[in-house]
Amino acid sequence: MTLTPPVNPNTKHPLGPNHSKVKQLNNIDLYECNTALHFHALQLGSLILNERRIKISVRGTIFETFERTLETYPNTLLGNIYKRDQFFDKGLGIYVLDRCVYSFDSVLFYYQSKGTLAKPPIVPREQFYEELNFYEIEGFIDERHIEDLQFLKQNNKKIGDLPNGNYRSSIWKFVNYFNDSFFQIIYTNINLAVTILSIIAYCLETVPSLKNNKTWIQIEIITGILFSFEFIITAYSSPNLKEFRCSLNIILDFMSIIFCVLHVTFYFSALKNKFAVAIQFVRVIRIFKLTKFSVALRLFIYTLYKCSQSLQVFFIAVGTFCFVNAALMFLIENEFNPDLEKNQFQSILDSMWYSIITATAVGYGDVVPTTSLGKCFGSFVAVTGIIVFCIQQPVLVNHFISIYYLPEVMSKVDTLRKRAIIQMRQTLLGTV
């Protein structure tokens, strides 16, 4: 039997002008290639044919890749043959994994692209982190979580650097490491009690019957001295004065001390000008000192900052909603009301007030529609207002919960990570 390749009439040889006949062996014509292109093609084909392929079944979906591709990262689960073999099914001759298919597609692309890792849109971030931990892929952080982790690091003083010197270091730990020892618990509780006492005194001194009581100025002086002492020892023991000066909590503490001093000065000088009244009002910022003792409160403020863009859209939508309802209510009450003397909607501003208190389900009742059509429209505003104001709630809650459990979700400890994911799902979806 003679094997003859198809003849190309436009060329000298059957395989083309770049081939020449060498010899004939067992009635088979042998040709040699005169170009490097054909040689490399044959060489590449032999490499692909000789390379070992691996099949991986992920919940019924078969993935196939080269073993050399997985060995790019030998410290991972799939890149290490000893770790990978525990999932090998000898009967089927493939690896079997009971994991998320969509996440595995991204994981496999991570090996094929040599480091490019992208979370599928359909997979929640917490679940994707869990999948990466299973495959032992480390170092991946969602871009949206980089700023969150930086915020959590700044709020966890134990992660940061310690000041030089044992004495300063001891003071820094005592002031910032809450509840690490019995004396630190006492210090924290005293500091919290003084802060709450100053807020209560600030409120009670505005009561007309208690306004002239000298107890409030005495409490103001004592709390001001304690706040100043705390500020001085914190500044003295700070490991980084630049970060210390730029810290929002430190700025608020410093401002509360300054306004406390000004308030005491104006009190004893008997000055009652507008500046003294302004100082009296600005003293309210001391309530933000409570954020020092509550991680959840700081996290809530940070969540509002992170959701500022969506909140802007929300307020614009609410403003538009209230304005349209106010304009319609004004037209209804003025065009369909036979008794204009009883009409309480004399302008769109009056209607705007009614629209806001109705949409927020407050309903003071000082302004009410009198026409039947106006009452029906008011009921519509009340129902739709509840829906409109509930739209933003899931965004804030989801972001707050995801940041609150982020350190545990990214933890390398299995028990902490799994517990955090379960708590997140129970919080967001409710316990079953």
Short mmCIF file of C-alpha atoms in Angstrom, two decimals:
data_model
loop_
_atom_site.label_atom_id
_atom_site.label_comp_id
_atom_site.label_asym_id
_atom_site.label_seq_id
_atom_site.Cartn_x
_atom_site.Cartn_y
_atom_site.Cartn_z
CA MET A 1 0.00 0.00 0.00
CA THR A 2 1.41 3.34 -1.02
CA LEU A 3 0.66 6.50 0.96
CA THR A 4 0.70 9.49 -1.36
CA PRO A 5 -0.18 12.95 -0.16
CA PRO A 6 -2.58 15.03 -2.27
CA VAL A 7 -0.89 16.56 -5.27
CA ASN A 8 -0.84 20.31 -5.67
CA PRO A 9 -0.59 21.01 -9.44
CA ASN A 10 0.90 24.45 -8.86
CA THR A 11 3.92 23.12 -6.99
CA LYS A 12 6.83 20.93 -7.84
CA HIS A 13 6.27 18.52 -4.97
CA PRO A 14 3.05 17.14 -3.47
CA LEU A 15 3.52 18.99 -0.15
CA GLY A 16 4.42 22.31 -1.72
CA PRO A 17 7.47 24.24 -2.86
CA ASN A 18 9.07 24.21 0.59
CA HIS A 19 9.44 20.39 0.61
CA SER A 20 11.88 18.16 -1.24
CA LYS A 21 11.87 14.41 -1.62
CA VAL A 22 14.60 12.65 0.30
CA LYS A 23 14.06 8.95 -0.33
CA GLN A 24 11.45 6.23 -0.62
CA LEU A 25 11.01 3.70 2.17
CA ASN A 26 8.56 0.78 1.85
CA ASN A 27 6.81 2.53 -1.02
CA ILE A 28 6.34 5.65 1.13
CA ASP A 29 7.82 8.89 -0.12
CA LEU A 30 9.72 10.80 2.60
CA TYR A 31 10.06 14.59 2.34
CA GLU A 32 12.06 17.12 4.31
CA CYS A 33 10.87 20.58 5.27
CA ASN A 34 13.01 23.50 4.13
CA THR A 35 11.38 26.14 6.40
CA ALA A 36 11.67 26.68 10.15
CA LEU A 37 7.93 27.32 10.38
CA HIS A 38 6.97 23.73 9.68
CA PHE A 39 9.65 22.46 12.01
CA HIS A 40 8.33 24.54 14.93
CA ALA A 41 4.78 23.48 14.19
CA LEU A 42 5.75 19.82 14.34
CA GLN A 43 7.77 20.44 17.50
CA LEU A 44 4.86 22.25 19.21
CA GLY A 45 2.48 19.50 18.23
CA SER A 46 4.71 16.86 19.78
CA LEU A 47 4.95 18.87 23.03
CA ILE A 48 1.18 19.22 23.30
CA LEU A 49 0.65 15.55 22.56
CA ASN A 50 3.24 14.47 25.13
CA GLU A 51 2.01 16.82 27.89
CA ARG A 52 -0.17 15.35 30.60
CA ARG A 53 -3.74 16.59 30.77
CA ILE A 54 -5.86 16.69 33.94
CA LYS A 55 -9.63 16.47 34.14
CA ILE A 56 -11.46 17.98 37.10
CA SER A 57 -15.16 17.45 37.77
CA VAL A 58 -16.76 20.27 39.78
CA ARG A 59 -20.34 19.31 40.62
CA GLY A 60 -20.78 17.57 37.29
CA THR A 61 -19.00 20.14 35.13
CA ILE A 62 -15.78 18.78 33.57
CA PHE A 63 -12.77 21.08 33.31
CA GLU A 64 -9.60 20.04 31.48
CA THR A 65 -6.18 21.62 31.69
CA PHE A 66 -2.49 20.76 31.54
CA GLU A 67 -0.70 19.60 34.67
CA ARG A 68 2.08 22.07 33.92
CA THR A 69 -0.47 24.90 34.16
CA LEU A 70 -1.43 23.96 37.70
CA GLU A 71 2.19 23.51 38.77
CA THR A 72 2.74 27.23 38.23
CA TYR A 73 1.66 27.70 41.86
CA PRO A 74 2.92 24.62 43.73
CA ASN A 75 1.86 25.91 47.16
CA THR A 76 -1.82 25.85 46.27
CA LEU A 77 -4.21 22.90 46.50
CA LEU A 78 -4.39 22.19 42.77
CA GLY A 79 -0.73 23.01 42.14
CA ASN A 80 0.53 20.44 44.65
CA ILE A 81 0.14 16.85 43.44
CA TYR A 82 0.07 15.45 46.98
CA LYS A 83 -2.71 17.80 48.08
CA ARG A 84 -4.57 17.32 44.82
CA ASP A 85 -4.51 13.51 44.87
CA GLN A 86 -6.84 13.30 47.88
CA PHE A 87 -9.67 14.29 45.52
CA PHE A 88 -8.72 11.81 42.76
CA ASP A 89 -11.37 9.22 41.81
CA LYS A 90 -9.58 6.10 40.56
CA GLY A 91 -12.75 4.64 39.09
CA LEU A 92 -13.47 7.67 36.92
CA GLY A 93 -9.86 8.67 36.44
CA ILE A 94 -10.58 12.32 37.21
CA TYR A 95 -10.46 14.70 40.16
CA VAL A 96 -13.84 15.31 41.81
CA LEU A 97 -14.58 18.51 43.77
CA ASP A 98 -17.84 19.44 45.45
CA ARG A 99 -17.29 23.19 45.19
CA CYS A 100 -18.82 26.23 43.48
CA VAL A 101 -18.58 25.90 39.68
CA TYR A 102 -18.50 29.65 39.00
CA SER A 103 -15.70 30.21 41.50
CA PHE A 104 -13.69 27.32 40.07
CA ASP A 105 -13.86 28.88 36.62
CA SER A 106 -12.11 31.96 38.04
CA VAL A 107 -9.66 29.79 39.98
CA LEU A 108 -8.68 27.85 36.85
CA PHE A 109 -8.21 31.10 34.95
CA TYR A 110 -5.93 32.21 37.79
CA TYR A 111 -3.55 29.36 36.89
CA GLN A 112 -3.89 29.81 33.14
CA SER A 113 -3.27 33.56 33.24
CA LYS A 114 -0.49 33.25 35.83
CA GLY A 115 -2.00 35.42 38.52
CA THR A 116 -5.12 37.14 37.20
CA LEU A 117 -7.98 36.55 39.62
CA ALA A 118 -11.45 38.03 39.18
CA LYS A 119 -14.54 37.36 41.26
CA PRO A 120 -17.58 36.25 39.25
CA PRO A 121 -20.45 38.74 39.61
CA ILE A 122 -22.86 35.95 40.57
CA VAL A 123 -20.76 34.80 43.56
CA PRO A 124 -20.93 36.75 46.86
CA ARG A 125 -17.62 38.12 48.07
CA GLU A 126 -17.69 36.18 51.32
CA GLN A 127 -18.31 32.90 49.49
CA PHE A 128 -15.53 33.69 47.02
CA TYR A 129 -13.10 34.27 49.89
CA GLU A 130 -14.12 30.89 51.31
CA GLU A 131 -13.45 29.22 47.93
CA LEU A 132 -10.03 30.85 47.68
CA ASN A 133 -9.19 29.62 51.14
CA PHE A 134 -10.15 26.07 50.11
CA TYR A 135 -7.86 26.22 47.08
CA GLU A 136 -5.17 27.83 49.29
CA ILE A 137 -4.88 30.91 47.10
CA GLU A 138 -3.67 33.77 49.27
CA GLY A 139 -3.11 37.46 48.77
CA PHE A 140 -6.34 38.25 46.95
CA ILE A 141 -8.23 41.31 48.20
CA ASP A 142 -11.26 42.78 46.50
CA GLU A 143 -10.50 46.38 45.49
CA ARG A 144 -13.64 47.47 47.30
CA HIS A 145 -12.24 45.97 50.53
CA ILE A 146 -8.80 47.60 50.46
CA GLU A 147 -10.08 50.84 52.00
CA ASP A 148 -12.24 48.85 54.42
CA LEU A 149 -9.23 46.89 55.65
CA GLN A 150 -7.25 50.10 56.01
CA PHE A 151 -10.05 51.56 58.14
CA LEU A 152 -10.18 48.45 60.34
CA LYS A 153 -6.40 48.51 60.72
CA GLN A 154 -6.45 52.14 61.85
CA ASN A 155 -9.13 51.33 64.43
CA ASN A 156 -7.22 48.33 65.76
CA LYS A 157 -4.34 49.88 67.68
CA LYS A 158 -2.86 46.45 68.39
CA ILE A 159 -1.92 46.01 64.72
CA GLY A 160 0.01 49.28 64.47
CA ASP A 161 3.53 50.08 65.56
CA LEU A 162 4.40 50.70 69.19
CA PRO A 163 6.27 53.82 70.35
CA ASN A 164 9.94 53.69 71.23
CA GLY A 165 10.78 53.10 74.86
CA ASN A 166 9.20 50.78 77.37
CA TYR A 167 7.60 53.62 79.35
CA ARG A 168 5.85 55.23 76.36
CA SER A 169 4.92 51.81 75.01
CA SER A 170 3.31 50.86 78.32
CA ILE A 171 1.31 54.09 78.40
CA TRP A 172 0.15 53.60 74.80
CA LYS A 173 -1.02 50.06 75.52
CA PHE A 174 -2.77 51.11 78.70
CA VAL A 175 -4.63 53.97 77.00
CA ASN A 176 -5.59 52.20 73.76
CA TYR A 177 -5.75 48.45 74.49
CA PHE A 178 -9.18 48.32 76.06
CA ASN A 179 -10.17 45.45 78.36
CA ASP A 180 -6.81 43.66 78.24
CA SER A 181 -6.39 43.82 82.01
CA PHE A 182 -8.40 44.62 85.11
CA PHE A 183 -6.94 48.13 85.47
CA GLN A 184 -7.55 48.89 81.80
CA ILE A 185 -11.20 47.91 82.23
CA ILE A 186 -11.47 50.29 85.19
CA TYR A 187 -9.79 53.10 83.21
CA THR A 188 -12.09 52.53 80.23
CA ASN A 189 -15.22 52.55 82.37
CA ILE A 190 -14.15 55.72 84.20
CA ASN A 191 -13.37 57.45 80.91
CA LEU A 192 -16.74 56.40 79.50
CA ALA A 193 -18.56 57.55 82.66
CA VAL A 194 -16.87 60.96 82.53
CA THR A 195 -17.84 61.38 78.87
CA ILE A 196 -21.48 60.47 79.57
CA LEU A 197 -21.52 62.74 82.64
CA SER A 198 -20.33 65.71 80.58
CA ILE A 199 -23.07 65.07 78.00
CA ILE A 200 -25.76 64.81 80.70
CA ALA A 201 -24.53 68.02 82.33
CA TYR A 202 -24.60 69.77 78.96
CA CYS A 203 -28.26 68.79 78.55
CA LEU A 204 -29.38 69.59 82.11
CA GLU A 205 -27.86 73.07 82.16
CA THR A 206 -30.33 74.09 79.44
CA VAL A 207 -33.33 73.36 81.71
CA PRO A 208 -34.70 76.78 82.83
CA SER A 209 -35.15 75.74 86.48
CA LEU A 210 -31.61 74.30 86.67
CA LYS A 211 -29.86 76.81 84.46
CA ASN A 212 -28.26 78.86 87.26
CA ASN A 213 -26.99 75.85 89.20
CA LYS A 214 -23.22 76.06 89.68
CA THR A 215 -22.89 72.28 89.64
CA TRP A 216 -22.79 72.24 85.85
CA ILE A 217 -19.81 74.56 85.54
CA GLN A 218 -18.00 72.53 88.19
CA ILE A 219 -18.63 69.34 86.20
CA GLU A 220 -17.47 71.18 83.07
CA ILE A 221 -14.17 72.13 84.72
CA ILE A 222 -13.54 68.62 86.09
CA THR A 223 -14.35 66.87 82.81
CA GLY A 224 -12.26 69.42 80.90
CA ILE A 225 -9.25 68.67 83.13
CA LEU A 226 -9.70 64.92 82.69
CA PHE A 227 -10.09 65.25 78.92
CA SER A 228 -6.95 67.40 78.76
CA PHE A 229 -4.96 64.90 80.82
CA GLU A 230 -6.08 62.05 78.56
CA PHE A 231 -5.17 64.06 75.45
CA ILE A 232 -1.69 64.90 76.76
CA ILE A 233 -0.72 61.33 77.71
CA THR A 234 -2.11 60.02 74.40
CA ALA A 235 -0.08 62.59 72.45
CA TYR A 236 3.03 61.84 74.51
CA SER A 237 2.84 58.09 73.95
CA SER A 238 1.76 58.21 70.29
CA PRO A 239 4.12 56.21 68.01
CA ASN A 240 3.42 58.45 65.01
CA LEU A 241 2.71 62.13 65.62
CA LYS A 242 1.78 62.73 61.96
CA GLU A 243 -0.98 60.14 62.05
CA PHE A 244 -1.92 61.38 65.51
CA ARG A 245 -2.49 64.93 64.24
CA CYS A 246 -4.52 63.72 61.26
CA SER A 247 -6.77 61.40 63.26
CA LEU A 248 -10.41 62.50 63.28
CA ASN A 249 -10.93 61.34 66.87
CA ILE A 250 -7.93 63.35 68.05
CA ILE A 251 -9.18 66.46 66.23
CA LEU A 252 -12.59 66.09 67.88
CA ASP A 253 -10.99 65.58 71.30
CA PHE A 254 -8.84 68.68 70.84
CA MET A 255 -11.82 70.78 69.71
CA SER A 256 -13.93 69.62 72.65
CA ILE A 257 -11.14 70.69 75.04
CA ILE A 258 -10.78 74.11 73.36
CA PHE A 259 -14.52 74.78 73.46
CA CYS A 260 -14.65 73.63 77.07
CA VAL A 261 -11.96 76.16 78.01
CA LEU A 262 -13.74 78.92 76.07
CA HIS A 263 -17.06 78.08 77.72
CA VAL A 264 -15.55 78.30 81.21
CA THR A 265 -13.82 81.56 80.28
CA PHE A 266 -17.03 83.16 79.00
CA TYR A 267 -18.92 81.90 82.04
CA PHE A 268 -16.66 83.62 84.59
CA SER A 269 -16.28 86.75 82.45
CA ALA A 270 -20.09 87.07 82.25
CA LEU A 271 -19.98 87.68 78.50
CA LYS A 272 -23.25 86.87 76.73
CA ASN A 273 -22.48 87.78 73.13
CA LYS A 274 -23.30 85.74 70.03
CA PHE A 275 -19.88 84.10 70.07
CA ALA A 276 -20.54 82.73 73.55
CA VAL A 277 -23.85 81.31 72.35
CA ALA A 278 -22.07 79.67 69.39
CA ILE A 279 -19.53 78.11 71.76
CA GLN A 280 -22.40 76.78 73.84
CA PHE A 281 -23.83 75.06 70.78
CA VAL A 282 -20.54 73.68 69.40
CA ARG A 283 -19.88 71.89 72.71
CA VAL A 284 -22.27 69.22 71.42
CA ILE A 285 -19.37 67.64 69.47
CA ARG A 286 -18.22 65.95 72.69
CA ILE A 287 -20.82 63.29 72.03
CA PHE A 288 -18.52 61.99 69.29
CA LYS A 289 -16.08 60.97 72.01
CA LEU A 290 -18.37 57.97 72.49
CA THR A 291 -17.09 56.59 69.17
CA LYS A 292 -13.83 55.83 70.96
CA PHE A 293 -15.58 53.17 73.02
CA SER A 294 -17.81 51.68 70.32
CA VAL A 295 -16.46 49.94 67.22
CA ALA A 296 -19.99 49.56 65.85
CA LEU A 297 -20.60 53.32 66.11
CA ARG A 298 -17.37 54.11 64.26
CA LEU A 299 -18.27 51.49 61.69
CA PHE A 300 -21.72 53.02 61.21
CA ILE A 301 -20.21 56.45 60.51
CA TYR A 302 -17.72 54.86 58.11
CA THR A 303 -20.59 53.02 56.37
CA LEU A 304 -22.38 56.32 55.79
CA TYR A 305 -19.16 57.68 54.29
CA LYS A 306 -18.74 54.66 51.99
CA CYS A 307 -22.37 54.87 50.87
CA SER A 308 -22.27 58.64 50.36
CA GLN A 309 -22.78 58.41 46.59
CA SER A 310 -25.80 56.15 46.86
CA LEU A 311 -27.13 58.36 49.67
CA GLN A 312 -26.84 61.40 47.39
CA VAL A 313 -28.91 59.64 44.75
CA PHE A 314 -31.37 58.58 47.44
CA PHE A 315 -31.85 62.12 48.78
CA ILE A 316 -32.28 63.48 45.26
CA ALA A 317 -34.93 60.84 44.58
CA VAL A 318 -36.69 61.61 47.89
CA GLY A 319 -36.58 65.34 47.19
CA THR A 320 -38.05 64.83 43.73
CA PHE A 321 -40.70 62.51 45.15
CA CYS A 322 -41.77 65.01 47.82
CA PHE A 323 -41.74 67.97 45.42
CA VAL A 324 -43.92 66.22 42.83
CA ASN A 325 -46.37 65.10 45.51
CA ALA A 326 -46.46 68.61 46.98
CA ALA A 327 -47.18 70.18 43.60
CA LEU A 328 -49.96 67.68 42.86
CA MET A 329 -51.51 68.10 46.31
CA PHE A 330 -51.45 71.89 45.91
CA LEU A 331 -53.23 71.67 42.56
CA ILE A 332 -55.80 69.16 43.84
CA GLU A 333 -56.69 71.15 46.95
CA ASN A 334 -56.91 74.46 45.09
CA GLU A 335 -58.73 73.30 41.96
CA PHE A 336 -61.20 70.79 43.43
CA ASN A 337 -61.95 72.41 46.78
CA PRO A 338 -65.30 74.23 46.79
CA ASP A 339 -64.53 75.96 50.09
CA LEU A 340 -61.20 77.71 49.60
CA GLU A 341 -61.35 79.25 53.08
CA LYS A 342 -60.79 75.80 54.63
CA ASN A 343 -57.94 75.06 52.27
CA GLN A 344 -54.74 74.56 54.29
CA PHE A 345 -52.47 74.32 51.25
CA GLN A 346 -51.91 77.98 50.47
CA SER A 347 -48.59 77.34 48.72
CA ILE A 348 -46.39 74.54 47.46
CA LEU A 349 -44.23 75.01 50.58
CA ASP A 350 -47.22 74.11 52.74
CA SER A 351 -47.80 71.09 50.53
CA MET A 352 -44.11 70.18 50.77
CA TRP A 353 -44.35 70.06 54.57
CA TYR A 354 -47.40 67.79 54.32
CA SER A 355 -45.66 65.57 51.74
CA ILE A 356 -42.57 65.09 53.93
CA ILE A 357 -44.37 64.27 57.18
CA THR A 358 -46.76 61.95 55.33
CA ALA A 359 -44.06 60.12 53.34
CA THR A 360 -42.00 59.59 56.51
CA ALA A 361 -45.10 58.21 58.32
CA VAL A 362 -44.92 60.96 60.97
CA GLY A 363 -48.31 62.53 60.31
CA TYR A 364 -48.56 65.47 62.73
CA GLY A 365 -52.05 66.30 61.49
CA ASP A 366 -51.51 70.07 61.49
CA VAL A 367 -52.03 70.18 57.71
CA VAL A 368 -54.58 67.82 56.15
CA PRO A 369 -56.42 67.65 52.82
CA THR A 370 -60.17 68.32 52.82
CA THR A 371 -61.21 67.06 49.38
CA SER A 372 -61.92 63.40 48.66
CA LEU A 373 -59.37 63.32 45.86
CA GLY A 374 -56.80 64.96 48.13
CA LYS A 375 -57.39 62.36 50.86
CA CYS A 376 -56.94 59.52 48.36
CA PHE A 377 -53.77 61.09 47.06
CA GLY A 378 -52.53 61.56 50.63
CA SER A 379 -53.03 57.84 51.27
CA PHE A 380 -51.03 57.10 48.13
CA VAL A 381 -48.20 59.35 49.37
CA ALA A 382 -48.16 57.57 52.75
CA VAL A 383 -47.91 54.09 51.21
CA THR A 384 -45.35 54.94 48.52
CA GLY A 385 -43.30 56.96 51.03
CA ILE A 386 -42.72 53.84 53.13
CA ILE A 387 -41.50 52.00 50.03
CA VAL A 388 -39.22 54.85 48.95
CA PHE A 389 -37.58 55.21 52.35
CA CYS A 390 -37.01 51.44 52.62
CA ILE A 391 -35.06 51.28 49.34
CA GLN A 392 -31.79 52.52 50.85
CA GLN A 393 -31.91 50.35 53.96
CA PRO A 394 -30.57 47.09 52.40
CA VAL A 395 -27.60 48.97 50.90
CA LEU A 396 -26.54 50.35 54.28
CA VAL A 397 -27.18 47.12 56.17
CA ASN A 398 -25.33 44.91 53.66
CA HIS A 399 -22.32 47.21 53.61
CA PHE A 400 -22.25 47.50 57.40
CA ILE A 401 -22.45 43.72 57.90
CA SER A 402 -19.82 42.95 55.24
CA ILE A 403 -17.30 45.32 56.87
CA TYR A 404 -18.19 44.24 60.42
CA TYR A 405 -17.36 40.59 59.69
CA LEU A 406 -14.58 41.27 57.16
CA PRO A 407 -11.59 40.50 59.46
CA GLU A 408 -13.06 37.13 60.46
CA VAL A 409 -14.13 36.29 56.89
CA MET A 410 -10.55 36.80 55.69
CA SER A 411 -9.08 35.02 58.71
CA LYS A 412 -6.96 31.91 58.17
CA VAL A 413 -8.62 30.21 61.13
CA ASP A 414 -11.35 27.92 59.82
CA THR A 415 -13.63 28.22 62.85
CA LEU A 416 -13.57 32.02 62.87
CA ARG A 417 -14.10 32.29 59.13
CA LYS A 418 -16.98 29.81 58.92
CA ARG A 419 -18.66 31.27 61.99
CA ALA A 420 -18.45 34.76 60.51
CA ILE A 421 -19.98 33.64 57.21
CA ILE A 422 -22.82 31.86 59.02
CA GLN A 423 -23.48 34.92 61.20
CA MET A 424 -23.52 37.16 58.14
CA ARG A 425 -26.05 34.98 56.36
CA GLN A 426 -28.23 34.78 59.47
CA THR A 427 -28.08 38.55 59.92
CA LEU A 428 -28.87 39.37 56.30
CA LEU A 429 -31.35 36.58 55.57
CA GLY A 430 -32.65 35.83 59.06
CA THR A 431 -32.28 32.68 61.11
CA VAL A 432 -34.13 29.60 59.92
#
